[in-house]
Tab-separated table of C-alpha atoms and ligand atoms in Angstrom:
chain	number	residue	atom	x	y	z
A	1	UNK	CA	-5.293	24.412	21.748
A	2	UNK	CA	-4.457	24.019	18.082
A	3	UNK	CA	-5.658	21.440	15.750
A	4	UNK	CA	-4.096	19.156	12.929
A	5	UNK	CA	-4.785	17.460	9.965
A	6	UNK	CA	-2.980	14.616	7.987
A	7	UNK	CA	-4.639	13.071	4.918
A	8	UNK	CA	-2.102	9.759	2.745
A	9	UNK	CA	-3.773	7.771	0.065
A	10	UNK	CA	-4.029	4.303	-0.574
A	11	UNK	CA	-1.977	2.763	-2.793
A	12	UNK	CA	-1.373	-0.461	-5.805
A	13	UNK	CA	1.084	-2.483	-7.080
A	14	UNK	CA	2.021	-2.406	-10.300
A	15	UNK	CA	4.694	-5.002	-10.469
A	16	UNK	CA	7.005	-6.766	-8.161
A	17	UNK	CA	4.715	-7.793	-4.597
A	18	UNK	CA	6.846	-10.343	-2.927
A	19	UNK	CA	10.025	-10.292	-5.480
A	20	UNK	CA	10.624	-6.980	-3.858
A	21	UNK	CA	10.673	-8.052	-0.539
A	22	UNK	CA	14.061	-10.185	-1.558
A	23	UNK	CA	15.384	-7.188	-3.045
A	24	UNK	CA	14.247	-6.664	-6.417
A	25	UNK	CA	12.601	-3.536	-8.121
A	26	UNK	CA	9.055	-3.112	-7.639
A	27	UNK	CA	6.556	-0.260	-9.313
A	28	UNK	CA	3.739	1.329	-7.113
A	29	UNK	CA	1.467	4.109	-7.276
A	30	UNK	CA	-1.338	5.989	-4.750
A	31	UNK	CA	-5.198	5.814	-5.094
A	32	UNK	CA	-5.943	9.360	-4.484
A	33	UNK	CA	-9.594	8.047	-4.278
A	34	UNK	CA	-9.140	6.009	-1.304
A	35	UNK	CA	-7.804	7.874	1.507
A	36	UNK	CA	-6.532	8.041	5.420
A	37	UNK	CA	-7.393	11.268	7.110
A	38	UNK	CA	-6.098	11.735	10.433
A	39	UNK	CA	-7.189	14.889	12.820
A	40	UNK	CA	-5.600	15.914	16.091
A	41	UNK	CA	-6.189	17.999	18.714
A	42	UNK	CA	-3.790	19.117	21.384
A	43	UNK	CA	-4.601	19.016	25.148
A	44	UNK	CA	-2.717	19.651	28.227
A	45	UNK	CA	-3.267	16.357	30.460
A	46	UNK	CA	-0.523	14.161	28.418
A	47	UNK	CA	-2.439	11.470	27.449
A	48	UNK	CA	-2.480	9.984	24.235
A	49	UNK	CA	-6.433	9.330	22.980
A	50	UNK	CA	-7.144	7.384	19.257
A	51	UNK	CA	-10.456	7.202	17.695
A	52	UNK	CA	-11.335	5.087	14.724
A	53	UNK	CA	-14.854	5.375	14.404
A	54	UNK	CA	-14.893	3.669	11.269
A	55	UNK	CA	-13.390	0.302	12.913
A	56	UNK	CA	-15.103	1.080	16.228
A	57	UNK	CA	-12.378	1.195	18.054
A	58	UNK	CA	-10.453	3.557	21.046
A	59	UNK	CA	-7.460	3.552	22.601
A	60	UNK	CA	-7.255	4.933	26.088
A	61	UNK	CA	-3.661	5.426	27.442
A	62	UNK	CA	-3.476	3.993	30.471
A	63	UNK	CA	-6.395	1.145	29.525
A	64	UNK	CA	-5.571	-2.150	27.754
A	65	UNK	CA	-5.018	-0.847	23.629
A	66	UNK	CA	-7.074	-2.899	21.141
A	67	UNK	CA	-4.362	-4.543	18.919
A	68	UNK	CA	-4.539	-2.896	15.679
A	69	UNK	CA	-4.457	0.787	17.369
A	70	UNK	CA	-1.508	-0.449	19.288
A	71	UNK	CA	0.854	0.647	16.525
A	72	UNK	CA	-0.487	4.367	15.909
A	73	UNK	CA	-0.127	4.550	19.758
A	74	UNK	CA	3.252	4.037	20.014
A	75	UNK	CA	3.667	5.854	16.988
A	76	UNK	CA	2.288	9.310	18.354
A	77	UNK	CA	4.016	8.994	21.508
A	78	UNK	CA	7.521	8.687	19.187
A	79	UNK	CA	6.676	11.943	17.379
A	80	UNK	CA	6.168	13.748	20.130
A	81	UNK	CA	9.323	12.478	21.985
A	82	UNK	CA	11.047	13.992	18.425
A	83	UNK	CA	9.902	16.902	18.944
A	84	UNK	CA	10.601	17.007	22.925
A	85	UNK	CA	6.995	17.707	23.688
A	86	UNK	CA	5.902	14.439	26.089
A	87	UNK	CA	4.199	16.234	27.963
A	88	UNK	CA	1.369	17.389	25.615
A	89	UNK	CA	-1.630	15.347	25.034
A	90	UNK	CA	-3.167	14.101	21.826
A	91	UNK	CA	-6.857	13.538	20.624
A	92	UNK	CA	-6.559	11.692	17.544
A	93	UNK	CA	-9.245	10.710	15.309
A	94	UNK	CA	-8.605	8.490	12.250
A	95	UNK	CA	-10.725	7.945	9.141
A	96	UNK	CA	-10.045	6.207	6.385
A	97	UNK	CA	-11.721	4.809	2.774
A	98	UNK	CA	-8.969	2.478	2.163
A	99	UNK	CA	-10.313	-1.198	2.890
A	100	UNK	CA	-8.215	-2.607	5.506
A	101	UNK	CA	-6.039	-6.259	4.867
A	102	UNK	CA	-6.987	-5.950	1.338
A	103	UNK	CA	-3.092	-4.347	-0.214
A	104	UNK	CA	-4.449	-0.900	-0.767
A	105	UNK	CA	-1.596	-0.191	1.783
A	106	UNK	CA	-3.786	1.228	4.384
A	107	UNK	CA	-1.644	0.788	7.802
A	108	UNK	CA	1.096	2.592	6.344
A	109	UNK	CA	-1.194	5.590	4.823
A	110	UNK	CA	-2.794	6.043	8.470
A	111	UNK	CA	0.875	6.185	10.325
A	112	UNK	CA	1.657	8.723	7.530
A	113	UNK	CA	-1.150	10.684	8.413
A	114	UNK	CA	-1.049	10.831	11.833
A	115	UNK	CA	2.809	11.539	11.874
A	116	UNK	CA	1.809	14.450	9.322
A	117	UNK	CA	-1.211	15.864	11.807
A	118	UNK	CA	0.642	15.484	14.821
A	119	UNK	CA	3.516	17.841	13.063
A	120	UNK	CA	0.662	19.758	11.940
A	121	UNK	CA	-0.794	20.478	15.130
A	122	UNK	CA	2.609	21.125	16.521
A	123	UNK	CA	3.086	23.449	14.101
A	124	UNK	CA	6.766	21.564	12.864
A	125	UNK	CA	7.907	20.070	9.540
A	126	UNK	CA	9.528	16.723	8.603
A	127	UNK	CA	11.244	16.071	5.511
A	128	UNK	CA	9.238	13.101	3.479
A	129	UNK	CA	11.822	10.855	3.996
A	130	UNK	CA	11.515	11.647	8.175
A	131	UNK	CA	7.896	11.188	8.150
A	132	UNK	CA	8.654	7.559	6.020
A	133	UNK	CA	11.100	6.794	8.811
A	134	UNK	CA	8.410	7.193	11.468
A	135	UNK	CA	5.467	5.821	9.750
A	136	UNK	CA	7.795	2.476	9.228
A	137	UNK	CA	7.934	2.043	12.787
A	138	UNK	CA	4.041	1.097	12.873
A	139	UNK	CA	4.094	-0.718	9.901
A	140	UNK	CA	6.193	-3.051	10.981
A	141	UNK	CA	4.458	-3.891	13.879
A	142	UNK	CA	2.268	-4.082	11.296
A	143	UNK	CA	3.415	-6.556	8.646
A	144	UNK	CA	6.900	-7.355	10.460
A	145	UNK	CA	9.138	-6.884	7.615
A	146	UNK	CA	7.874	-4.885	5.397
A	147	UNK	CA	9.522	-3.728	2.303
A	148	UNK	CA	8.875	-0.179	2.312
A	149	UNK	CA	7.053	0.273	-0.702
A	150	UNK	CA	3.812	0.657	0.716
A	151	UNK	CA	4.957	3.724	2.987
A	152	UNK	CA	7.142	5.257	0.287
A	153	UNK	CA	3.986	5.579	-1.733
A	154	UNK	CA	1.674	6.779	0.408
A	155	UNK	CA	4.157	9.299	1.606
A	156	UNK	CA	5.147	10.600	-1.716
A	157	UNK	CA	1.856	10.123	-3.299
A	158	UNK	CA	3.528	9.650	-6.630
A	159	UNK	CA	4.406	6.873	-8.369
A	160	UNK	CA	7.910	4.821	-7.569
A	161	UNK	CA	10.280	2.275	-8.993
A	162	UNK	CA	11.195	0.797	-5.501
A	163	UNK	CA	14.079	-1.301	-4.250
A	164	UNK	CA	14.230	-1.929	-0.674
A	165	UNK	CA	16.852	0.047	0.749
A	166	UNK	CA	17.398	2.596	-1.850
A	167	UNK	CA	15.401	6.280	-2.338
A	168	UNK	CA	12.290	5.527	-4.532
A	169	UNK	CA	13.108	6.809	-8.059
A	170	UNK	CA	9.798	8.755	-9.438
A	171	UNK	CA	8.194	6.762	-12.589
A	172	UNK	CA	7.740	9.049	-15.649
A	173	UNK	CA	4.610	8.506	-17.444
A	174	UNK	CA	5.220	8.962	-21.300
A	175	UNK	CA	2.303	10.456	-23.116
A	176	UNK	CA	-0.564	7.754	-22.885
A	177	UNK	CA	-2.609	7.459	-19.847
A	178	UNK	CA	-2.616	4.196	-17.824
A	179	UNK	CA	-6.282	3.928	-16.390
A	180	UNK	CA	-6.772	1.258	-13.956
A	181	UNK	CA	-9.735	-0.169	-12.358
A	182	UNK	CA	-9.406	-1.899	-8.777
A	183	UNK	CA	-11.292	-4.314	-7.615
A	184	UNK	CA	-11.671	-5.762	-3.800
A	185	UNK	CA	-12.618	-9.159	-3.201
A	186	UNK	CA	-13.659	-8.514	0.346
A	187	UNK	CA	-11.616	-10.982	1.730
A	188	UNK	CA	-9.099	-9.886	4.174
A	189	UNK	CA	-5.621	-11.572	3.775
A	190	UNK	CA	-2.881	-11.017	6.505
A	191	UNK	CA	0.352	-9.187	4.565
A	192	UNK	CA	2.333	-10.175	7.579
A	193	UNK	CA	1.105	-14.606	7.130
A	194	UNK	CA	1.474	-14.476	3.422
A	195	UNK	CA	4.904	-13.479	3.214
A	196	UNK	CA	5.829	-15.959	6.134
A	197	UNK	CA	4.396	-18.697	3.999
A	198	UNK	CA	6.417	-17.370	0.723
A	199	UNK	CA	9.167	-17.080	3.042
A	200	UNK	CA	8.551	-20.830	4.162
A	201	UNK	CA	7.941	-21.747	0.516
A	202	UNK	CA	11.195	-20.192	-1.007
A	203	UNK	CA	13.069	-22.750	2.081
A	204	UNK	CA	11.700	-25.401	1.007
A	205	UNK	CA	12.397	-25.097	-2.519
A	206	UNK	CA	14.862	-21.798	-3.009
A	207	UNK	CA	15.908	-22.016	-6.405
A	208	UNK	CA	12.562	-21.844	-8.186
A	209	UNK	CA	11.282	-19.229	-6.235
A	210	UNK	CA	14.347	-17.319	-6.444
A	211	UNK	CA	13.849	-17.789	-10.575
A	212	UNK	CA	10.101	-16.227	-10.309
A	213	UNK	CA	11.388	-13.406	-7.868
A	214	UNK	CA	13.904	-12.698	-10.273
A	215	UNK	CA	11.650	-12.705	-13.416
A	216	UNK	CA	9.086	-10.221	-11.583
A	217	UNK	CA	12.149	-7.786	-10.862
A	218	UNK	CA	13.306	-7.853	-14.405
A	219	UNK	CA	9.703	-7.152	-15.778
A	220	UNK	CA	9.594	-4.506	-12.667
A	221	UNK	CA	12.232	-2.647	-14.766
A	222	UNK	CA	10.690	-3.062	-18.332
A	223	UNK	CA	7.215	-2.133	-17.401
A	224	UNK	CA	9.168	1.284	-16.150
A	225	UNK	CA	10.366	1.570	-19.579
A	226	UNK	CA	6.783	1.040	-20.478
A	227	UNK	CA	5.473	3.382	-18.567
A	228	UNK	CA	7.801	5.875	-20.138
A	229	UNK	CA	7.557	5.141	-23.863
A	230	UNK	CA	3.598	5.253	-22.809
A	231	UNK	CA	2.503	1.865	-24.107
A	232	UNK	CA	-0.315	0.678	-22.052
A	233	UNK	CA	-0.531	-2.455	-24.468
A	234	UNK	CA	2.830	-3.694	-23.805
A	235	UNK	CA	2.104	-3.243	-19.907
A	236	UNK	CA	-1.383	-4.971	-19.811
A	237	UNK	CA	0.712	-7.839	-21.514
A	238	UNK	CA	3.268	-7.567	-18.860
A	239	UNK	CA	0.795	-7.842	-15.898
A	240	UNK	CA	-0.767	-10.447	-17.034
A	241	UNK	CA	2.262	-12.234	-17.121
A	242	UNK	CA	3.041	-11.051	-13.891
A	243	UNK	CA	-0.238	-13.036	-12.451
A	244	UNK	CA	0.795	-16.578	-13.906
A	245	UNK	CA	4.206	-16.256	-12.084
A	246	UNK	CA	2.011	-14.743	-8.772
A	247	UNK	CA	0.518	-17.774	-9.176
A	248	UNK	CA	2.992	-20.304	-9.427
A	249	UNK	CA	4.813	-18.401	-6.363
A	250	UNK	CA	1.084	-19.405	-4.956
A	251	UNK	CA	-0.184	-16.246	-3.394
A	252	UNK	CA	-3.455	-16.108	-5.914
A	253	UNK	CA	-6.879	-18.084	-4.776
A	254	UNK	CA	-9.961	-18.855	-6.870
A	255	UNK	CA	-11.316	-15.217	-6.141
A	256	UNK	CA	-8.735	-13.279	-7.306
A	257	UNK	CA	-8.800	-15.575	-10.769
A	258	UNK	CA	-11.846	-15.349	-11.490
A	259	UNK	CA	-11.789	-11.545	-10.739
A	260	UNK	CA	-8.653	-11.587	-13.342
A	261	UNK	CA	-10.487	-13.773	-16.133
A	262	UNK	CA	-13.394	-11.798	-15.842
A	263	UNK	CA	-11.451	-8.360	-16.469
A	264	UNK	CA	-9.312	-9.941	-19.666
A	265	UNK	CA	-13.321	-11.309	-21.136
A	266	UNK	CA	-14.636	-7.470	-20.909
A	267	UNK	CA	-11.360	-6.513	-22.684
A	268	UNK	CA	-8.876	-5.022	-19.899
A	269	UNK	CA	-5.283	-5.241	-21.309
A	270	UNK	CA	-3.910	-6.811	-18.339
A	271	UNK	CA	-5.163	-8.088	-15.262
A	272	UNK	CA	-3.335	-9.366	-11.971
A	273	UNK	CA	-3.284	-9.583	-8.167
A	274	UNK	CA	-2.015	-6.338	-6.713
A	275	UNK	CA	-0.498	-6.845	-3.000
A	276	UNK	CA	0.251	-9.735	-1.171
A	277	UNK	CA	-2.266	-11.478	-2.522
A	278	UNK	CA	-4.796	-14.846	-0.886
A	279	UNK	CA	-7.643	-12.141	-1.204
A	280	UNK	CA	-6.981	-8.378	-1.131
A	281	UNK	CA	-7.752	-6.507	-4.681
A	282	UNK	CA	-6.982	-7.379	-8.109
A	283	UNK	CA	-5.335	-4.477	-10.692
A	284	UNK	CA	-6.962	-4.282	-14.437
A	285	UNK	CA	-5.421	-2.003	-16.857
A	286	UNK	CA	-7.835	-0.302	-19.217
A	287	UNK	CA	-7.463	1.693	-22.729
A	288	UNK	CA	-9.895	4.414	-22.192
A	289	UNK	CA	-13.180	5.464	-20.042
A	290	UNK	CA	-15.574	2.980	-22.278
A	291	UNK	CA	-13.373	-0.189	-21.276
A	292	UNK	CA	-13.219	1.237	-17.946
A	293	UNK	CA	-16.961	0.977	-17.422
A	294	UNK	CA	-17.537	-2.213	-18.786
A	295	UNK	CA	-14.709	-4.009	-17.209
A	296	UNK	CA	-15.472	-2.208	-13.669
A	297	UNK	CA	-19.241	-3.540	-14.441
A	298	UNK	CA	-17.989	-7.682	-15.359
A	299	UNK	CA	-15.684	-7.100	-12.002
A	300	UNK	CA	-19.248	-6.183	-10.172
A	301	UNK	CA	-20.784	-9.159	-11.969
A	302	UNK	CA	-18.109	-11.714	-10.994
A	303	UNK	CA	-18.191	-10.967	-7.560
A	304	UNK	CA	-15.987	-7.467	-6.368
A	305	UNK	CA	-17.325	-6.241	-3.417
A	306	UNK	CA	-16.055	-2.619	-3.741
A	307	UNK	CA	-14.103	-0.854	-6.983
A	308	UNK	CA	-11.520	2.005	-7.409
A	309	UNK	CA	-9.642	4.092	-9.991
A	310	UNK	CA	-6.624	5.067	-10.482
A	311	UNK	CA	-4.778	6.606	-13.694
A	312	UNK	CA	-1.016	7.112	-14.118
A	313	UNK	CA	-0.230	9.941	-16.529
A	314	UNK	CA	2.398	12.538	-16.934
B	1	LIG	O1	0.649	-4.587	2.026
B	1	LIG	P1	0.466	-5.375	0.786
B	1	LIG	O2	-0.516	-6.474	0.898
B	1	LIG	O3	0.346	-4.534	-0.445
B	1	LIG	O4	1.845	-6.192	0.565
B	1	LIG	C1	2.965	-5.515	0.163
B	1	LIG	C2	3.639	-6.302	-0.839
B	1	LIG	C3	4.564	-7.414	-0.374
B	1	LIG	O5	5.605	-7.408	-1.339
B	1	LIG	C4	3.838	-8.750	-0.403
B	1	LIG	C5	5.140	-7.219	1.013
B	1	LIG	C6	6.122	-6.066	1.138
B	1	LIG	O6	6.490	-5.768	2.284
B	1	LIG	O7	6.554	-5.479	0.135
């Protein structure tokens, strides 16, 4: 029986974690270099089979479901109800070099590749926006109510202006090259319990957090223009900035600080938490492959357990 594979990147956040979640813009891109690959292989007994060797963990339809495969599960049993074929089985396998509970978006990347090897395997098609319908479904047993961007992202593997609701907009890069290096704290921070406690935060005191929310969207929609003129000065300024107010909405921790002062002392041109922040990664923005080296090497230095790169060009 045929075979199928579906591969979805990681992704970052520019600008706008949390402020887009109340409906402002937000900017995102993929990490081609961190990646979900998801094989599957058809069989004729019905039963749905996941793998993740890399979490050590198997689902066994029919046997209690460890919690985070749960999701894909239920997931792979709705694409092939779309496609009216319940009665085939499916031996999936799932891979991934995205770190998990760290913002690099990697539930949503692994629901958009299975939904993508399951239709390859199948042999059928789905429009991008189909296969972001779908993958939502898991992440929001996932995260519970997710904004979209991460999926949208990961799906598209381009970067988007986002607004909740509305079809991403591509970003057009200008002529410089945004280089950023990513670096992972190792701590794992729920997305689903830090935006309950913003949630619980912006209750208790609405108008102030309403004010930061809205000064994140509003620099969500001059770092596009940023991006397009191509000044990666002007945009290291802006994510900088957009760390102080991530901290005053109080989603940074002393990690993630020092992570971000120690980037800024080797000479990034911005620094800031990327994703929904308590651990997860932080984002620096470097001029060229020099600065890259020796900010990725102070991030080592001051602690980053694991780094990444990602450049936005046109
Ligand atoms: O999955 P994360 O950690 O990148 O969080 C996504 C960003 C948030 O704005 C905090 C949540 C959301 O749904 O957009």
């Amino acid at each position: 029986m045929s075979k199928g594979v579906g591969e979805a990147p990681g992704k970052i956040l520019l600008i706008g974690e949390h402020s887009v979640v109340y409906g402002h813009p937000a900017i995102a891109m993929p990490v081609e270099g961190a990646r979900a690959r998801v094989e599957v292989d058809l069989a004729r007994d019905g039963r749905i089979e996941i793998e993740a060797p890399d979490i050590a963990q198997r689902a066994v339809e029919g046997q209690p479901t460890p919690a985070r495969l749960a999701p894909l599960q239920r997931l792979a049993g709705s694409v092939r109800e779309l496609f009216g074929e319940p009665g085939v089985g499916l031996r999936v396998c799932v891979r991934s070099s995205i770190p998990v509970g760290r913002g690099m978006g990697s539930g949503a990347a692994v629901a958009v590749a299975l939904v993508r090897a399951i239709c390859a395997a199948l042999d059928r098609k789905l429009a991008d926006d189909q296969v972001e319908e779908l993958a939502m479904e898991a992440e929001r047993e996932f995260h519970g109510t997710p904004s979209g961007v991460d999926v949208a992202v990961t799906a598209r593997r381009q970067a988007v202006y986002f607004v909740r609701g509305r079809t991403p907009q591509p970003i057009a890069a200008g002529e410089s090259v945004f280089r950023f290096v990513i670096a992972d704290t190792g701590i794992e921070a729920p997305t689903m319990a830090v935006v309950e406690e913003v949630r619980l935060a912006r209750e208790r005191d609405q108008a102030r957090l309403d004010a930061l929310f809205w000064e994140l969207g509003s620099m969500a929609s001059v770092a596009r223009e940023i991006i397009r003129c191509g000044a990666p000065a002007e945009m290291g300024v802006c994510m900088s900035h957009a760390h102080a107010i991530l901290k005053e909405v109080g989603v940074s921790s002393p990690e993630l600080d020092a992570l971000v002062h120690a980037a800024l002392s080797a000479g990034a041109l911005g620094a800031k938490l990327s994703g929904a922040g308590r651990g997860g990664v932080m984002i620096a923005l470097v001029e060229d492959t020099a600065a890259e080296a020796r900010v990725a090497a102070a991030l080592r230095d001051a602690g980053a357990v694991g780094l990444f790169s990602a450049a936005l060009s046109r």
